[in-house]
mmCIF file of C-alpha atoms in Angstrom:
data_model
loop_
_atom_site.group_PDB
_atom_site.id
_atom_site.type_symbol
_atom_site.label_atom_id
_atom_site.label_comp_id
_atom_site.label_asym_id
_atom_site.label_seq_id
_atom_site.Cartn_x
_atom_site.Cartn_y
_atom_site.Cartn_z
ATOM 1 C CA THR A 1 158.500 118.275 272.205
ATOM 2 C CA GLU A 2 156.804 118.454 275.664
ATOM 3 C CA ASP A 3 157.386 114.901 276.014
ATOM 4 C CA ILE A 4 160.715 113.783 275.053
ATOM 5 C CA TYR A 5 161.948 110.307 275.539
ATOM 6 C CA ILE A 6 164.469 107.851 275.022
ATOM 7 C CA SER A 7 162.886 104.579 273.551
ATOM 8 C CA ALA A 8 165.339 101.593 274.023
ATOM 9 C CA ASN A 9 164.763 97.787 273.483
ATOM 10 C CA VAL A 10 166.318 95.135 275.883
ATOM 11 C CA GLU A 11 166.012 91.531 275.588
ATOM 12 C CA GLU A 12 163.082 89.640 277.032
ATOM 13 C CA THR A 13 165.653 87.639 279.082
ATOM 14 C CA ILE A 14 166.221 90.639 281.337
ATOM 15 C CA ALA A 15 162.799 92.289 281.022
ATOM 16 C CA ALA A 16 161.489 91.022 284.241
ATOM 17 C CA LYS A 17 164.049 92.420 286.120
ATOM 18 C CA ILE A 18 163.428 95.954 284.927
ATOM 19 C CA SER A 19 161.031 97.978 286.645
ATOM 20 C CA ALA A 20 159.723 101.460 286.196
ATOM 21 C CA GLY A 21 161.669 104.169 288.334
ATOM 22 C CA GLN A 22 165.235 102.269 288.203
ATOM 23 C CA GLU A 23 167.746 104.827 287.693
ATOM 24 C CA VAL A 24 169.315 105.300 284.246
ATOM 25 C CA GLN A 25 172.676 106.051 283.127
ATOM 26 C CA ILE A 26 172.608 107.963 279.595
ATOM 27 C CA LYS A 27 175.062 108.946 277.077
ATOM 28 C CA LEU A 28 174.218 111.006 273.789
ATOM 29 C CA ASP A 29 176.004 110.758 270.574
ATOM 30 C CA ALA A 30 175.032 114.467 269.980
ATOM 31 C CA TYR A 31 176.531 115.357 273.385
ATOM 32 C CA PRO A 32 179.724 113.372 273.402
ATOM 33 C CA GLY A 33 181.901 113.404 276.883
ATOM 34 C CA LYS A 34 178.508 114.090 278.709
ATOM 35 C CA LYS A 35 176.774 111.752 281.014
ATOM 36 C CA LEU A 36 173.217 112.359 282.164
ATOM 37 C CA ILE A 37 170.731 110.425 284.613
ATOM 38 C CA GLY A 38 167.278 109.265 283.852
ATOM 39 C CA HIS A 39 164.882 106.642 284.866
ATOM 40 C CA VAL A 40 162.585 104.280 283.348
ATOM 41 C CA ARG A 41 159.526 105.819 282.946
ATOM 42 C CA GLU A 42 157.316 102.941 280.602
ATOM 43 C CA ILE A 43 157.493 99.007 280.098
ATOM 44 C CA ASP A 44 156.114 97.542 277.283
ATOM 45 C CA THR A 45 153.421 94.732 277.223
ATOM 46 C CA VAL A 46 154.419 93.330 273.901
ATOM 47 C CA THR A 47 157.575 92.581 271.804
ATOM 48 C CA VAL A 48 159.200 94.981 269.355
ATOM 49 C CA ALA A 49 158.116 91.897 266.764
ATOM 50 C CA ALA A 50 154.408 91.823 267.662
ATOM 51 C CA LEU A 51 154.169 95.603 267.161
ATOM 52 C CA SER A 52 155.407 95.174 263.780
ATOM 53 C CA GLY A 53 152.960 92.768 262.932
ATOM 54 C CA SER A 54 155.283 91.107 260.169
ATOM 55 C CA ALA A 55 157.818 88.917 261.947
ATOM 56 C CA THR A 56 157.449 85.424 262.830
ATOM 57 C CA SER A 57 159.661 82.693 264.194
ATOM 58 C CA PHE A 58 158.098 79.902 261.780
ATOM 59 C CA SER A 59 160.105 79.514 257.793
ATOM 60 C CA THR A 60 157.847 78.710 255.440
ATOM 61 C CA SER A 61 158.220 75.049 255.689
ATOM 62 C CA GLY A 62 156.596 75.380 259.400
ATOM 63 C CA THR A 63 160.055 75.004 261.000
ATOM 64 C CA TYR A 64 160.284 76.768 264.143
ATOM 65 C CA THR A 65 163.417 78.899 264.864
ATOM 66 C CA LYS A 66 163.840 80.457 268.630
ATOM 67 C CA VAL A 67 164.968 84.280 268.317
ATOM 68 C CA THR A 68 165.111 86.317 271.392
ATOM 69 C CA GLN A 69 162.663 89.066 271.481
ATOM 70 C CA LEU A 70 163.106 92.650 272.338
ATOM 71 C CA ILE A 71 160.574 94.777 274.889
ATOM 72 C CA PRO A 72 160.279 98.403 274.193
ATOM 73 C CA ILE A 73 161.100 100.566 277.457
ATOM 74 C CA LYS A 74 160.659 104.151 277.667
ATOM 75 C CA ILE A 75 163.203 106.188 279.389
ATOM 76 C CA THR A 76 162.936 109.608 280.715
ATOM 77 C CA ILE A 77 165.803 112.069 280.980
ATOM 78 C CA ASP A 78 165.792 113.892 284.459
ATOM 79 C CA ASP A 79 168.465 116.353 284.062
ATOM 80 C CA GLU A 80 168.425 119.463 281.863
ATOM 81 C CA VAL A 81 169.311 119.096 278.175
ATOM 82 C CA ALA A 82 167.851 120.602 275.163
ATOM 83 C CA LEU A 83 166.289 117.495 273.174
ATOM 84 C CA GLU A 84 164.149 119.554 270.997
ATOM 85 C CA LYS A 85 166.395 119.275 267.826
ATOM 86 C CA LEU A 86 167.489 115.727 268.605
ATOM 87 C CA ILE A 87 164.664 113.514 267.894
ATOM 88 C CA GLY A 88 165.652 110.301 266.502
ATOM 89 C CA THR A 89 169.126 110.616 267.757
ATOM 90 C CA ASN A 90 171.430 107.811 269.179
ATOM 91 C CA ALA A 91 171.986 107.005 272.878
ATOM 92 C CA PHE A 92 173.357 104.591 274.829
ATOM 93 C CA ILE A 93 171.864 103.651 278.280
ATOM 94 C CA LYS A 94 172.753 101.667 281.329
ATOM 95 C CA ILE A 95 169.919 100.625 283.609
ATOM 96 C CA ASN A 96 170.812 100.002 287.353
ATOM 97 C CA LEU A 97 168.585 97.651 288.518
ATOM 98 C CA LYS A 98 169.239 98.344 292.291
ATOM 99 C CA LYS A 99 168.332 101.628 292.367
ATOM 100 C CA ILE A 100 164.768 103.277 292.168
ATOM 101 C CA ASN A 101 164.104 106.975 291.792
ATOM 102 C CA GLU A 102 160.584 107.166 293.324
ATOM 103 C CA GLN A 103 160.471 110.742 293.281
ATOM 104 C CA ALA A 104 161.242 111.187 289.563
ATOM 105 C CA LEU A 105 159.109 108.538 288.749
ATOM 106 C CA ALA A 106 156.204 110.346 290.408
ATOM 107 C CA ALA A 107 157.310 113.487 289.074
ATOM 108 C CA GLY A 108 156.714 112.375 285.533
ATOM 109 C CA GLN A 109 153.997 110.766 286.235
ATOM 110 C CA ALA A 110 152.144 113.463 287.500
ATOM 111 C CA ALA A 111 153.278 115.737 284.612
ATOM 112 C CA MET A 112 151.822 112.939 282.372
ATOM 113 C CA SER A 113 148.700 113.322 284.492
ATOM 114 C CA ASN A 114 148.530 117.040 284.401
ATOM 115 C CA LYS A 115 148.473 116.817 280.526
ATOM 116 C CA ASN A 116 145.770 114.274 280.265
ATOM 117 C CA GLY A 117 143.403 116.919 282.735
ATOM 118 C CA GLN A 118 143.691 114.552 285.465
ATOM 119 C CA ILE A 119 145.739 113.255 288.239
ATOM 120 C CA GLU A 120 146.542 109.994 289.731
ATOM 121 C CA ALA A 121 147.100 109.283 293.430
ATOM 122 C CA THR A 122 146.709 106.744 295.930
ATOM 123 C CA GLY A 123 144.656 107.065 299.058
ATOM 124 C CA LYS A 124 143.201 105.513 302.043
ATOM 125 C CA VAL A 125 139.668 104.918 303.287
ATOM 126 C CA LYS A 126 139.111 107.087 306.998
ATOM 127 C CA SER A 127 136.398 107.932 308.589
ATOM 128 C CA SER A 128 135.500 111.470 309.642
ATOM 129 C CA TYR A 129 134.192 110.113 312.955
ATOM 130 C CA ALA A 130 136.798 108.196 314.661
ATOM 131 C CA THR A 131 137.066 107.985 318.409
ATOM 132 C CA ASP A 132 139.161 106.227 320.615
ATOM 133 C CA ILE A 133 137.916 104.739 324.051
ATOM 134 C CA VAL A 134 140.057 106.249 326.823
ATOM 135 C CA PRO A 135 138.499 105.964 330.373
ATOM 136 C CA GLU A 136 139.915 108.324 332.872
ATOM 137 C CA PHE A 137 139.978 105.948 335.872
ATOM 138 C CA SER A 138 141.096 102.661 337.109
ATOM 139 C CA ALA A 139 138.882 99.191 336.570
ATOM 140 C CA SER A 140 139.480 95.901 335.597
ATOM 141 C CA ILE A 141 137.968 94.191 332.442
ATOM 142 C CA THR A 142 135.501 91.317 333.697
ATOM 143 C CA GLU A 143 134.511 90.429 330.451
ATOM 144 C CA VAL A 144 135.371 91.214 326.491
ATOM 145 C CA ILE A 145 131.898 90.919 324.825
ATOM 146 C CA ALA A 146 132.570 92.269 321.078
ATOM 147 C CA LYS A 147 135.521 91.285 318.874
ATOM 148 C CA GLU A 148 138.265 93.026 316.764
ATOM 149 C CA GLY A 149 136.702 94.464 313.433
ATOM 150 C CA GLN A 150 133.076 93.570 314.857
ATOM 151 C CA VAL A 151 130.453 96.142 313.476
ATOM 152 C CA LEU A 152 128.250 97.213 316.207
ATOM 153 C CA ASN A 153 125.282 99.176 316.566
ATOM 154 C CA LYS A 154 124.138 101.800 319.117
ATOM 155 C CA GLY A 155 123.712 100.078 322.539
ATOM 156 C CA ASP A 156 125.669 97.045 321.589
ATOM 157 C CA VAL A 157 127.731 95.891 324.645
ATOM 158 C CA ILE A 158 131.623 95.705 324.069
ATOM 159 C CA MET A 159 132.625 94.972 327.528
ATOM 160 C CA THR A 160 131.646 94.863 331.137
ATOM 161 C CA LEU A 161 134.203 96.734 334.005
ATOM 162 C CA ASP A 162 134.474 96.030 337.670
ATOM 163 C CA LEU A 163 134.379 99.910 338.676
ATOM 164 C CA LYS A 164 134.745 99.049 342.557
ATOM 165 C CA GLU A 165 137.678 101.175 342.721
ATOM 166 C CA ILE A 166 136.365 104.711 341.304
ATOM 167 C CA ASN A 167 133.081 103.663 342.908
ATOM 168 C CA LYS A 168 134.228 103.526 346.402
ATOM 169 C CA MET A 169 136.419 106.946 345.434
ATOM 170 C CA ILE A 170 132.533 108.611 344.770
ATOM 171 C CA SER A 171 131.214 107.005 347.753
ATOM 172 C CA ASP A 172 133.963 108.309 350.103
ATOM 173 C CA GLN A 173 133.886 111.737 348.519
ATOM 174 C CA GLU A 174 130.029 112.047 349.048
ATOM 175 C CA LYS A 175 130.558 111.035 352.854
ATOM 176 C CA ASN A 176 133.206 113.695 353.339
ATOM 177 C CA LEU A 177 131.010 116.107 351.763
ATOM 178 C CA ARG A 178 128.127 115.104 354.110
ATOM 179 C CA ILE A 179 130.441 115.614 357.172
ATOM 180 C CA GLU A 180 131.780 118.957 355.956
ATOM 181 C CA ASN A 181 128.099 119.800 355.344
ATOM 182 C CA LEU A 182 127.300 118.847 358.985
ATOM 183 C CA GLN A 183 130.403 120.939 360.259
ATOM 184 C CA LEU A 184 129.097 123.940 358.345
ATOM 185 C CA LYS A 185 125.546 124.043 359.767
ATOM 186 C CA LYS A 186 127.307 123.548 363.434
ATOM 187 C CA LEU A 187 129.285 126.522 362.546
ATOM 188 C CA LEU A 188 126.385 128.149 361.643
ATOM 189 C CA ASN A 189 124.498 127.775 364.721
ATOM 190 C CA SER A 190 127.552 128.730 367.163
ATOM 191 C CA THR A 191 127.611 131.915 365.269
ATOM 192 C CA SER A 192 124.028 132.712 366.013
ATOM 193 C CA ASN A 193 124.153 131.998 369.480
ATOM 194 C CA THR A 194 127.411 133.456 370.294
ATOM 195 C CA SER A 195 126.311 136.923 368.662
ATOM 196 C CA PHE A 196 124.127 137.658 371.808
ATOM 197 C CA THR A 197 126.792 136.821 374.112
ATOM 198 C CA GLU A 198 129.078 138.534 372.463
ATOM 199 C CA GLY A 199 126.595 141.492 372.219
ATOM 200 C CA ASN A 200 126.576 141.791 375.990
ATOM 201 C CA ALA A 201 130.094 141.688 376.597
ATOM 202 C CA ILE A 202 130.906 144.372 374.229
ATOM 203 C CA GLN A 203 128.293 146.635 376.366
ATOM 204 C CA THR A 204 129.957 145.814 379.621
ATOM 205 C CA ALA A 205 133.463 146.193 378.307
ATOM 206 C CA GLN A 206 132.130 149.742 377.199
ATOM 207 C CA GLU A 207 130.448 150.636 380.342
ATOM 208 C CA ASN A 208 133.939 149.559 382.043
ATOM 209 C CA LEU A 209 135.754 151.602 379.835
ATOM 210 C CA THR A 210 133.547 154.615 380.562
ATOM 211 C CA LYS A 211 133.769 154.224 384.435
ATOM 212 C CA ALA A 212 137.274 153.808 383.981
ATOM 213 C CA GLN A 213 138.330 156.836 382.023
ATOM 214 C CA ASP A 214 135.846 158.975 384.551
ATOM 215 C CA ASP A 215 137.983 157.671 387.500
ATOM 216 C CA TYR A 216 141.203 158.391 385.935
ATOM 217 C CA ASP A 217 139.911 162.133 384.927
ATOM 218 C CA ASN A 218 138.939 162.764 388.738
ATOM 219 C CA GLN A 219 142.055 161.300 390.049
ATOM 220 C CA GLN A 220 144.089 163.772 387.438
ATOM 221 C CA GLN A 221 142.264 166.698 389.204
ATOM 222 C CA LEU A 222 142.601 165.774 392.559
ATOM 223 C CA PHE A 223 146.418 164.987 391.994
ATOM 224 C CA THR A 224 146.613 168.783 390.608
ATOM 225 C CA ALA A 225 144.930 170.027 393.688
ATOM 226 C CA GLY A 226 147.506 167.735 395.871
ATOM 227 C CA ALA A 227 144.759 165.756 397.387
ATOM 228 C CA VAL A 228 146.193 162.341 396.192
ATOM 229 C CA SER A 229 149.538 160.786 395.750
ATOM 230 C CA SER A 230 151.056 160.038 392.239
ATOM 231 C CA ASP A 231 150.624 156.487 393.292
ATOM 232 C CA ALA A 232 147.047 156.955 393.149
ATOM 233 C CA LEU A 233 147.257 158.334 389.888
ATOM 234 C CA ALA A 234 148.966 156.055 388.305
ATOM 235 C CA GLU A 235 146.973 152.662 389.543
ATOM 236 C CA SER A 236 143.761 154.892 387.985
ATOM 237 C CA LYS A 237 145.830 154.860 384.748
ATOM 238 C CA ARG A 238 146.488 151.242 385.194
ATOM 239 C CA LYS A 239 142.881 150.214 385.636
ATOM 240 C CA LEU A 240 142.333 152.711 382.261
ATOM 241 C CA THR A 241 144.617 151.061 380.057
ATOM 242 C CA ALA A 242 143.467 147.628 381.310
ATOM 243 C CA ALA A 243 139.836 148.841 380.458
ATOM 244 C CA GLN A 244 140.650 149.859 377.004
ATOM 245 C CA ARG A 245 142.668 146.541 376.297
ATOM 246 C CA ALA A 246 139.234 144.798 377.420
ATOM 247 C CA PHE A 247 137.313 146.492 375.228
ATOM 248 C CA SER A 248 139.536 145.956 372.183
ATOM 249 C CA GLU A 249 139.503 142.283 372.772
ATOM 250 C CA VAL A 250 135.636 141.871 372.881
ATOM 251 C CA LYS A 251 135.329 143.749 370.021
ATOM 252 C CA LEU A 252 137.823 141.024 368.029
ATOM 253 C CA SER A 253 135.969 138.324 369.760
ATOM 254 C CA LYS A 254 134.920 134.597 368.595
ATOM 255 C CA THR A 255 132.297 136.235 366.580
ATOM 256 C CA THR A 256 135.099 137.174 363.933
ATOM 257 C CA ASP A 257 136.900 134.108 364.123
ATOM 258 C CA LEU A 258 133.538 131.958 363.906
ATOM 259 C CA SER A 259 132.598 134.117 360.410
ATOM 260 C CA LEU A 260 136.191 133.228 359.140
ATOM 261 C CA SER A 261 135.484 129.501 359.797
ATOM 262 C CA VAL A 262 131.972 129.657 358.024
ATOM 263 C CA ASP A 263 133.730 130.951 355.047
ATOM 264 C CA MET A 264 136.510 128.535 355.070
ATOM 265 C CA GLU A 265 134.082 125.609 355.344
ATOM 266 C CA ARG A 266 131.995 126.827 352.539
ATOM 267 C CA GLU A 267 135.163 126.682 350.778
ATOM 268 C CA LYS A 268 135.825 123.448 351.229
ATOM 269 C CA ILE A 269 132.603 121.823 350.568
ATOM 270 C CA SER A 270 132.621 123.796 347.203
ATOM 271 C CA LEU A 271 135.874 122.270 346.794
ATOM 272 C CA PHE A 272 134.677 118.884 347.733
ATOM 273 C CA GLN A 273 131.419 119.062 345.597
ATOM 274 C CA ASP A 274 133.626 119.984 342.509
ATOM 275 C CA GLN A 275 135.807 116.746 343.153
ATOM 276 C CA LEU A 276 132.643 114.744 343.331
ATOM 277 C CA ASN A 277 131.812 116.254 340.165
ATOM 278 C CA LEU A 278 134.597 115.475 338.415
ATOM 279 C CA LEU A 279 134.685 111.625 339.477
ATOM 280 C CA LYS A 280 130.767 111.253 338.664
ATOM 281 C CA GLY A 281 131.959 112.815 335.026
ATOM 282 C CA LYS A 282 134.414 110.160 334.417
ATOM 283 C CA LEU A 283 131.502 107.712 334.409
ATOM 284 C CA SER A 284 129.250 110.233 332.705
ATOM 285 C CA LYS A 285 130.296 109.117 329.074
ATOM 286 C CA VAL A 286 128.020 108.194 325.995
ATOM 287 C CA TYR A 287 130.092 104.765 325.832
ATOM 288 C CA ILE A 288 129.326 104.210 329.595
ATOM 289 C CA LYS A 289 126.375 102.493 330.838
ATOM 290 C CA GLY A 290 126.157 101.119 334.634
ATOM 291 C CA ASN A 291 129.386 98.842 334.320
ATOM 292 C CA GLN A 292 129.399 98.678 330.720
ATOM 293 C CA ILE A 293 131.195 100.252 327.924
ATOM 294 C CA ILE A 294 128.909 100.200 324.835
ATOM 295 C CA CYS A 295 128.709 101.693 321.253
ATOM 296 C CA PRO A 296 127.289 104.551 320.961
ATOM 297 C CA THR A 297 126.478 104.753 317.141
ATOM 298 C CA ASP A 298 125.447 102.621 314.677
ATOM 299 C CA ASN A 299 126.932 100.756 311.987
ATOM 300 C CA THR A 300 130.610 101.332 313.738
ATOM 301 C CA VAL A 301 133.374 99.158 313.563
ATOM 302 C CA ILE A 302 135.711 98.344 316.279
ATOM 303 C CA GLN A 303 139.433 98.396 315.780
ATOM 304 C CA GLY A 304 142.495 98.116 317.889
ATOM 305 C CA LEU A 305 140.798 95.872 320.560
ATOM 306 C CA ASN A 306 143.633 93.828 322.370
ATOM 307 C CA THR A 307 142.226 93.235 325.904
ATOM 308 C CA VAL A 308 141.312 90.032 327.609
ATOM 309 C CA ASN A 309 139.140 89.368 330.567
ATOM 310 C CA GLY A 310 140.860 90.134 333.634
ATOM 311 C CA SER A 311 142.930 93.073 332.216
ATOM 312 C CA MET A 312 143.787 96.000 334.060
ATOM 313 C CA VAL A 313 142.495 99.541 333.128
ATOM 314 C CA VAL A 314 144.207 102.495 333.934
ATOM 315 C CA PRO A 315 143.640 106.291 333.545
ATOM 316 C CA ASN A 316 144.106 107.759 330.020
ATOM 317 C CA MET A 317 145.019 103.778 328.616
ATOM 318 C CA LYS A 318 143.659 103.405 325.258
ATOM 319 C CA LEU A 319 141.247 100.088 324.904
ATOM 320 C CA PHE A 320 140.326 100.464 321.442
ATOM 321 C CA SER A 321 138.908 102.739 318.629
ATOM 322 C CA LEU A 322 135.157 103.392 317.110
ATOM 323 C CA THR A 323 134.848 104.147 313.688
ATOM 324 C CA ASP A 324 131.863 105.329 311.951
ATOM 325 C CA LEU A 325 131.246 103.290 308.926
ATOM 326 C CA ASN A 326 128.438 105.906 307.641
ATOM 327 C CA GLN A 327 130.812 108.535 307.306
ATOM 328 C CA LEU A 328 133.752 107.019 305.413
ATOM 329 C CA ILE A 329 136.051 109.321 303.194
ATOM 330 C CA VAL A 330 139.166 109.258 301.324
ATOM 331 C CA GLU A 331 142.465 110.835 302.282
ATOM 332 C CA ALA A 332 144.518 110.885 299.129
ATOM 333 C CA ASP A 333 148.334 112.262 299.106
ATOM 334 C CA ILE A 334 148.527 114.970 296.125
ATOM 335 C CA GLN A 335 152.433 115.340 295.076
ATOM 336 C CA GLU A 336 153.466 119.228 295.698
ATOM 337 C CA ASN A 337 153.682 119.929 291.980
ATOM 338 C CA GLN A 338 150.442 118.830 291.154
ATOM 339 C CA ILE A 339 147.970 120.390 294.122
ATOM 340 C CA LYS A 340 147.537 123.749 292.434
ATOM 341 C CA GLN A 341 145.398 121.784 289.897
ATOM 342 C CA VAL A 342 143.270 120.418 292.561
ATOM 343 C CA GLN A 343 139.971 122.172 293.561
ATOM 344 C CA ILE A 344 137.388 122.044 295.941
ATOM 345 C CA GLY A 345 134.344 120.349 294.125
ATOM 346 C CA SER A 346 136.810 118.444 291.431
ATOM 347 C CA LYS A 347 135.101 115.044 290.315
ATOM 348 C CA VAL A 348 137.041 111.952 291.713
ATOM 349 C CA ASP A 349 137.036 108.115 290.296
ATOM 350 C CA ILE A 350 138.175 105.823 293.430
ATOM 351 C CA VAL A 351 139.100 102.132 292.614
ATOM 352 C CA PRO A 352 139.941 100.206 295.968
ATOM 353 C CA VAL A 353 142.819 97.805 295.644
ATOM 354 C CA ALA A 354 140.965 95.211 297.210
ATOM 355 C CA ASP A 355 138.161 95.245 294.449
ATOM 356 C CA SER A 356 139.732 96.797 291.195
ATOM 357 C CA GLU A 357 136.594 95.932 288.936
ATOM 358 C CA LYS A 358 134.313 98.655 291.173
ATOM 359 C CA VAL A 359 134.608 102.190 291.007
ATOM 360 C CA PHE A 360 133.085 104.824 293.339
ATOM 361 C CA LYS A 361 132.462 108.293 292.247
ATOM 362 C CA GLY A 362 133.383 110.864 294.625
ATOM 363 C CA THR A 363 134.378 114.854 295.096
ATOM 364 C CA VAL A 364 136.947 116.852 296.391
ATOM 365 C CA LYS A 365 135.975 117.836 300.019
ATOM 366 C CA SER A 366 138.747 119.565 301.145
ATOM 367 C CA ILE A 367 142.628 120.514 300.720
ATOM 368 C CA ALA A 368 145.368 120.327 303.527
ATOM 369 C CA GLY A 369 146.694 123.757 304.554
ATOM 370 C CA ALA A 370 150.151 122.574 305.125
ATOM 371 C CA GLY A 371 152.012 119.611 303.544
ATOM 372 C CA VAL A 372 153.780 116.785 305.105
ATOM 373 C CA VAL A 373 157.080 114.621 303.951
ATOM 374 C CA LYS A 374 156.384 111.047 303.067
ATOM 375 C CA ASN A 375 158.900 108.799 301.824
ATOM 376 C CA GLY A 376 161.438 111.750 300.797
ATOM 377 C CA GLU A 377 159.058 114.103 299.478
ATOM 378 C CA THR A 378 156.115 116.750 300.134
ATOM 379 C CA VAL A 379 152.308 115.652 299.351
ATOM 380 C CA ILE A 380 149.603 117.140 300.233
ATOM 381 C CA THR A 381 146.545 115.425 301.693
ATOM 382 C CA ALA A 382 142.992 115.851 300.031
ATOM 383 C CA GLU A 383 139.598 114.696 301.494
ATOM 384 C CA ILE A 384 137.161 113.179 299.123
ATOM 385 C CA ALA A 385 133.687 112.443 300.194
ATOM 386 C CA ILE A 386 132.605 109.163 298.863
ATOM 387 C CA GLU A 387 129.109 108.513 297.015
ATOM 388 C CA LYS A 388 126.944 105.669 298.069
ATOM 389 C CA PRO A 389 129.934 103.789 299.548
ATOM 390 C CA ASP A 390 129.362 100.056 300.126
ATOM 391 C CA ALA A 391 130.970 96.833 302.117
ATOM 392 C CA SER A 392 133.811 96.604 299.726
ATOM 393 C CA LEU A 393 134.992 100.220 301.355
ATOM 394 C CA LYS A 394 136.427 99.349 304.836
ATOM 395 C CA PRO A 395 138.493 101.573 307.038
ATOM 396 C CA ASN A 396 142.380 101.670 306.192
ATOM 397 C CA TYR A 397 141.806 99.912 302.828
ATOM 398 C CA ASN A 398 143.986 101.391 299.905
ATOM 399 C CA VAL A 399 142.659 103.055 296.899
ATOM 400 C CA ASP A 400 143.530 104.696 293.856
ATOM 401 C CA VAL A 401 142.383 107.498 292.828
ATOM 402 C CA THR A 402 141.941 109.874 289.902
ATOM 403 C CA ILE A 403 140.981 113.262 290.211
ATOM 404 C CA TYR A 404 139.784 115.146 287.186
ATOM 405 C CA THR A 405 140.973 118.514 286.824
ATOM 406 C CA GLU A 406 140.938 121.580 284.292
ATOM 407 C CA LYS A 407 143.133 121.837 281.556
#
């Protein structure tokens, strides 16, 4: 009673139009007036007569009489209805040939798989190592050597580039760096030579200030005694102020300005050096050798190569992808209501659509922590490691997988 369905017979003349998942309108004699919705679950491969083992279209005299044959189908009821006590009762069905209920079909298949201790799913062959080749500089392609889908080994040349633009940028930056280093050297020499001169100037200014201070003190005493006029005292005060200003200016002399200039020049050199390292780093990639783009690993297939000789390369433009064939995996989409049955380490049979006679063994390696919506339903991606893959498994090939679960 956990697997209740409607068994119906359809004439052979329309059987070819019926497919799994088609929506079915259902009326049950036990529920008069109630309309239910279901879907076609299975279509048998032999007729009712053949299954009975006794029917024949030939008479005893050998005359053949053509009789329209019936094909059995199974229909699952999707609506909630108590059927446990209705086994053997009658139903009327109407199949909608144009409406497929993929979600209900998948849910039904999932339920059947769970009962059998296994989960059926579809997947795609991927590589755990796949990288996009995206140069960070401008260039032009001089020659494309490799071809789309070609299997390459480490060091194989994929294409050659004209690197004139970035090489000029590196050369100009190196020239600017040399000029700034010379400027720094000049400033350091100027600072050294100026320090002695400024030291003498400070001493002279200090002596002049001391002399002006003594003269002003004497003039104040004489003015108090009435020996000099107020104009003479004011002139002495003016000279003292001038000496004080001169001493302050000498202390904040060009030595301080030069030290600041040296610090600024060192900052500029550091910036230029960083910019130069950044430019050189754009060429320091494992897939770049001189003016060539090469394959960095063995047994690697090139994909998405659609450039030709003379094409321009701009920064952050994807040229192609490299996929390591030594690290193939399968990414299988597991339905949300089945994922709890899947465990890390679950054994898997993998059948490539391209060669259904082959069966590869695998193991569930990881299960995604979040679901994604595909074709209107939520699925969770399981990554499956493949044991002993061969050339019949290639990136982006479709596969059918059977995941064995514990009942």
